[in-house]
Amino acid sequence: MTVWTGDELDRVGGADELRIASLRQDGTLRKPVTIWVVRVGDDLYVRSAYGDSPAWLRGTRVRHEGRISAGGIEKDVAFVAADTEAADAIDAAYWEKYRRDGEQYVASVVTPEARATTIRLVPR
């Protein structure tokens, strides 16, 4: 299994935003979307602030593969549902990293609906 390098974790996890593109059924990449990313330990996570409705999220559930770009790193990844045990730590990471952008925005990614959309990014 491929793992993130320390440099990749630092650069992607430290980036303010991440561009995410999922693979379509035919293997082509969808248009990238910019979202927030957090690091917890040696893992990187993304969530939808709008529940299950965004197209980018639905796309991650088609082939569970895609590409991310952040912090000067571009990487093919697998999209894996996050363990529910990590939810509190992921919430805390969002609060710590993005509080400066406004509590109302962070609050949108720590709701039960947002938690249910949490994806762990696994390098391929």
PDB file of C-alpha atoms in Angstrom:
ATOM      1  CA  MET A   1       0.000   0.000   0.000  1.00  0.00           C
ATOM      2  CA  THR A   2       1.242   3.469  -0.893  1.00  0.00           C
ATOM      3  CA  VAL A   3       1.564   5.999   1.927  1.00  0.00           C
ATOM      4  CA  TRP A   4       2.040   9.747   2.037  1.00  0.00           C
ATOM      5  CA  THR A   5       5.603  10.956   2.489  1.00  0.00           C
ATOM      6  CA  GLY A   6       6.281  13.394   5.302  1.00  0.00           C
ATOM      7  CA  ASP A   7       6.842  16.172   2.752  1.00  0.00           C
ATOM      8  CA  GLU A   8       3.543  15.424   0.986  1.00  0.00           C
ATOM      9  CA  LEU A   9       1.646  15.425   4.288  1.00  0.00           C
ATOM     10  CA  ASP A  10       3.230  18.731   5.299  1.00  0.00           C
ATOM     11  CA  ARG A  11       2.609  20.424   1.965  1.00  0.00           C
ATOM     12  CA  VAL A  12      -0.904  19.143   1.238  1.00  0.00           C
ATOM     13  CA  GLY A  13      -2.022  19.295   4.872  1.00  0.00           C
ATOM     14  CA  GLY A  14      -0.571  22.775   5.229  1.00  0.00           C
ATOM     15  CA  ALA A  15      -2.197  24.149   2.078  1.00  0.00           C
ATOM     16  CA  ASP A  16      -5.183  26.445   2.580  1.00  0.00           C
ATOM     17  CA  GLU A  17      -7.108  24.733  -0.195  1.00  0.00           C
ATOM     18  CA  LEU A  18      -7.014  21.575  -2.256  1.00  0.00           C
ATOM     19  CA  ARG A  19      -8.196  20.941  -5.815  1.00  0.00           C
ATOM     20  CA  ILE A  20     -10.002  17.633  -6.175  1.00  0.00           C
ATOM     21  CA  ALA A  21     -11.083  15.857  -9.367  1.00  0.00           C
ATOM     22  CA  SER A  22     -12.722  12.447  -9.448  1.00  0.00           C
ATOM     23  CA  LEU A  23     -12.538   9.918 -12.259  1.00  0.00           C
ATOM     24  CA  ARG A  24     -15.576   9.397 -14.433  1.00  0.00           C
ATOM     25  CA  GLN A  25     -16.730   5.917 -15.458  1.00  0.00           C
ATOM     26  CA  ASP A  26     -14.721   6.265 -18.686  1.00  0.00           C
ATOM     27  CA  GLY A  27     -11.525   7.037 -16.736  1.00  0.00           C
ATOM     28  CA  THR A  28     -11.307  10.749 -17.568  1.00  0.00           C
ATOM     29  CA  LEU A  29     -11.007  13.338 -14.831  1.00  0.00           C
ATOM     30  CA  ARG A  30     -13.884  15.619 -13.927  1.00  0.00           C
ATOM     31  CA  LYS A  31     -13.290  19.360 -13.647  1.00  0.00           C
ATOM     32  CA  PRO A  32     -11.382  20.061 -10.404  1.00  0.00           C
ATOM     33  CA  VAL A  33     -13.148  21.764  -7.502  1.00  0.00           C
ATOM     34  CA  THR A  34     -11.454  23.731  -4.720  1.00  0.00           C
ATOM     35  CA  ILE A  35     -12.203  22.606  -1.148  1.00  0.00           C
ATOM     36  CA  TRP A  36     -10.639  22.605   2.308  1.00  0.00           C
ATOM     37  CA  VAL A  37      -8.322  19.821   3.454  1.00  0.00           C
ATOM     38  CA  VAL A  38      -7.117  18.845   6.921  1.00  0.00           C
ATOM     39  CA  ARG A  39      -4.422  16.583   8.232  1.00  0.00           C
ATOM     40  CA  VAL A  40      -4.878  14.317  11.235  1.00  0.00           C
ATOM     41  CA  GLY A  41      -1.754  12.331  12.027  1.00  0.00           C
ATOM     42  CA  ASP A  42      -0.575  10.685   8.807  1.00  0.00           C
ATOM     43  CA  ASP A  43      -3.927  11.038   7.036  1.00  0.00           C
ATOM     44  CA  LEU A  44      -5.545  13.739   4.900  1.00  0.00           C
ATOM     45  CA  TYR A  45      -9.296  14.364   4.901  1.00  0.00           C
ATOM     46  CA  VAL A  46     -11.889  16.365   2.972  1.00  0.00           C
ATOM     47  CA  ARG A  47     -15.595  16.938   3.616  1.00  0.00           C
ATOM     48  CA  SER A  48     -18.585  18.503   1.971  1.00  0.00           C
ATOM     49  CA  ALA A  49     -20.083  21.485   3.782  1.00  0.00           C
ATOM     50  CA  TYR A  50     -23.291  20.893   1.811  1.00  0.00           C
ATOM     51  CA  GLY A  51     -24.079  17.273   2.608  1.00  0.00           C
ATOM     52  CA  ASP A  52     -24.416  14.746  -0.208  1.00  0.00           C
ATOM     53  CA  SER A  53     -25.554  17.191  -2.886  1.00  0.00           C
ATOM     54  CA  PRO A  54     -22.311  18.577  -4.439  1.00  0.00           C
ATOM     55  CA  ALA A  55     -21.337  17.041  -7.774  1.00  0.00           C
ATOM     56  CA  TRP A  56     -17.695  16.727  -6.704  1.00  0.00           C
ATOM     57  CA  LEU A  57     -18.711  14.480  -3.795  1.00  0.00           C
ATOM     58  CA  ARG A  58     -21.020  12.341  -5.889  1.00  0.00           C
ATOM     59  CA  GLY A  59     -18.161  11.934  -8.361  1.00  0.00           C
ATOM     60  CA  THR A  60     -15.897  10.482  -5.676  1.00  0.00           C
ATOM     61  CA  ARG A  61     -18.411   7.673  -5.227  1.00  0.00           C
ATOM     62  CA  VAL A  62     -18.374   6.552  -8.869  1.00  0.00           C
ATOM     63  CA  ARG A  63     -14.896   5.004  -9.105  1.00  0.00           C
ATOM     64  CA  HIS A  64     -13.466   6.057  -5.727  1.00  0.00           C
ATOM     65  CA  GLU A  65     -10.403   7.415  -7.519  1.00  0.00           C
ATOM     66  CA  GLY A  66      -9.172  10.762  -8.709  1.00  0.00           C
ATOM     67  CA  ARG A  67      -6.449  13.357  -8.419  1.00  0.00           C
ATOM     68  CA  ILE A  68      -5.710  16.078  -5.914  1.00  0.00           C
ATOM     69  CA  SER A  69      -3.485  19.112  -6.101  1.00  0.00           C
ATOM     70  CA  ALA A  70      -2.350  21.245  -3.161  1.00  0.00           C
ATOM     71  CA  GLY A  71       0.830  22.749  -1.809  1.00  0.00           C
ATOM     72  CA  GLY A  72       2.660  22.080  -5.068  1.00  0.00           C
ATOM     73  CA  ILE A  73       1.816  18.358  -4.895  1.00  0.00           C
ATOM     74  CA  GLU A  74      -0.292  16.649  -7.557  1.00  0.00           C
ATOM     75  CA  LYS A  75      -1.215  13.075  -6.705  1.00  0.00           C
ATOM     76  CA  ASP A  76      -3.535  10.303  -7.826  1.00  0.00           C
ATOM     77  CA  VAL A  77      -5.606   9.169  -4.853  1.00  0.00           C
ATOM     78  CA  ALA A  78      -8.257   6.734  -3.742  1.00  0.00           C
ATOM     79  CA  PHE A  79     -11.296   8.116  -1.941  1.00  0.00           C
ATOM     80  CA  VAL A  80     -12.010   6.077   1.193  1.00  0.00           C
ATOM     81  CA  ALA A  81     -14.813   6.653   3.682  1.00  0.00           C
ATOM     82  CA  ALA A  82     -13.287   7.887   6.937  1.00  0.00           C
ATOM     83  CA  ASP A  83     -13.577   5.902  10.148  1.00  0.00           C
ATOM     84  CA  THR A  84     -16.218   7.428  12.402  1.00  0.00           C
ATOM     85  CA  GLU A  85     -13.759   7.194  15.312  1.00  0.00           C
ATOM     86  CA  ALA A  86     -11.688   9.927  13.661  1.00  0.00           C
ATOM     87  CA  ALA A  87     -14.605  12.394  13.392  1.00  0.00           C
ATOM     88  CA  ASP A  88     -13.827  14.375  16.559  1.00  0.00           C
ATOM     89  CA  ALA A  89     -10.153  14.752  15.632  1.00  0.00           C
ATOM     90  CA  ILE A  90     -11.111  15.826  12.112  1.00  0.00           C
ATOM     91  CA  ASP A  91     -13.571  18.399  13.522  1.00  0.00           C
ATOM     92  CA  ALA A  92     -10.806  19.755  15.758  1.00  0.00           C
ATOM     93  CA  ALA A  93      -8.427  19.971  12.797  1.00  0.00           C
ATOM     94  CA  TYR A  94     -10.979  21.995  10.815  1.00  0.00           C
ATOM     95  CA  TRP A  95     -11.514  24.369  13.758  1.00  0.00           C
ATOM     96  CA  GLU A  96      -7.788  24.822  14.311  1.00  0.00           C
ATOM     97  CA  LYS A  97      -6.888  25.366  10.670  1.00  0.00           C
ATOM     98  CA  TYR A  98      -9.826  27.407   9.386  1.00  0.00           C
ATOM     99  CA  ARG A  99     -11.229  29.339  12.372  1.00  0.00           C
ATOM    100  CA  ARG A 100      -9.578  32.470  10.992  1.00  0.00           C
ATOM    101  CA  ASP A 101     -11.890  32.238   7.948  1.00  0.00           C
ATOM    102  CA  GLY A 102     -14.937  32.641  10.142  1.00  0.00           C
ATOM    103  CA  GLU A 103     -16.680  30.424  12.641  1.00  0.00           C
ATOM    104  CA  GLN A 104     -19.834  30.260  10.512  1.00  0.00           C
ATOM    105  CA  TYR A 105     -17.840  28.615   7.696  1.00  0.00           C
ATOM    106  CA  VAL A 106     -16.106  26.099   9.919  1.00  0.00           C
ATOM    107  CA  ALA A 107     -19.423  25.289  11.586  1.00  0.00           C
ATOM    108  CA  SER A 108     -20.703  24.145   8.177  1.00  0.00           C
ATOM    109  CA  VAL A 109     -18.064  21.384   7.929  1.00  0.00           C
ATOM    110  CA  VAL A 110     -18.492  19.994  11.434  1.00  0.00           C
ATOM    111  CA  THR A 111     -22.223  19.257  11.303  1.00  0.00           C
ATOM    112  CA  PRO A 112     -23.477  15.652  11.436  1.00  0.00           C
ATOM    113  CA  GLU A 113     -24.318  15.916   7.709  1.00  0.00           C
ATOM    114  CA  ALA A 114     -20.798  17.087   6.843  1.00  0.00           C
ATOM    115  CA  ARG A 115     -19.217  14.446   9.074  1.00  0.00           C
ATOM    116  CA  ALA A 116     -21.094  11.779   7.108  1.00  0.00           C
ATOM    117  CA  THR A 117     -19.325  12.913   3.906  1.00  0.00           C
ATOM    118  CA  THR A 118     -15.766  12.694   5.261  1.00  0.00           C
ATOM    119  CA  ILE A 119     -13.304  11.162   2.832  1.00  0.00           C
ATOM    120  CA  ARG A 120      -9.788   9.987   3.619  1.00  0.00           C
ATOM    121  CA  LEU A 121      -7.410  10.636   0.730  1.00  0.00           C
ATOM    122  CA  VAL A 122      -5.143   7.637   0.130  1.00  0.00           C
ATOM    123  CA  PRO A 123      -2.240   7.994  -2.337  1.00  0.00           C
ATOM    124  CA  ARG A 124      -2.117   5.558  -5.258  1.00  0.00           C
TER     125      ARG A 124
END
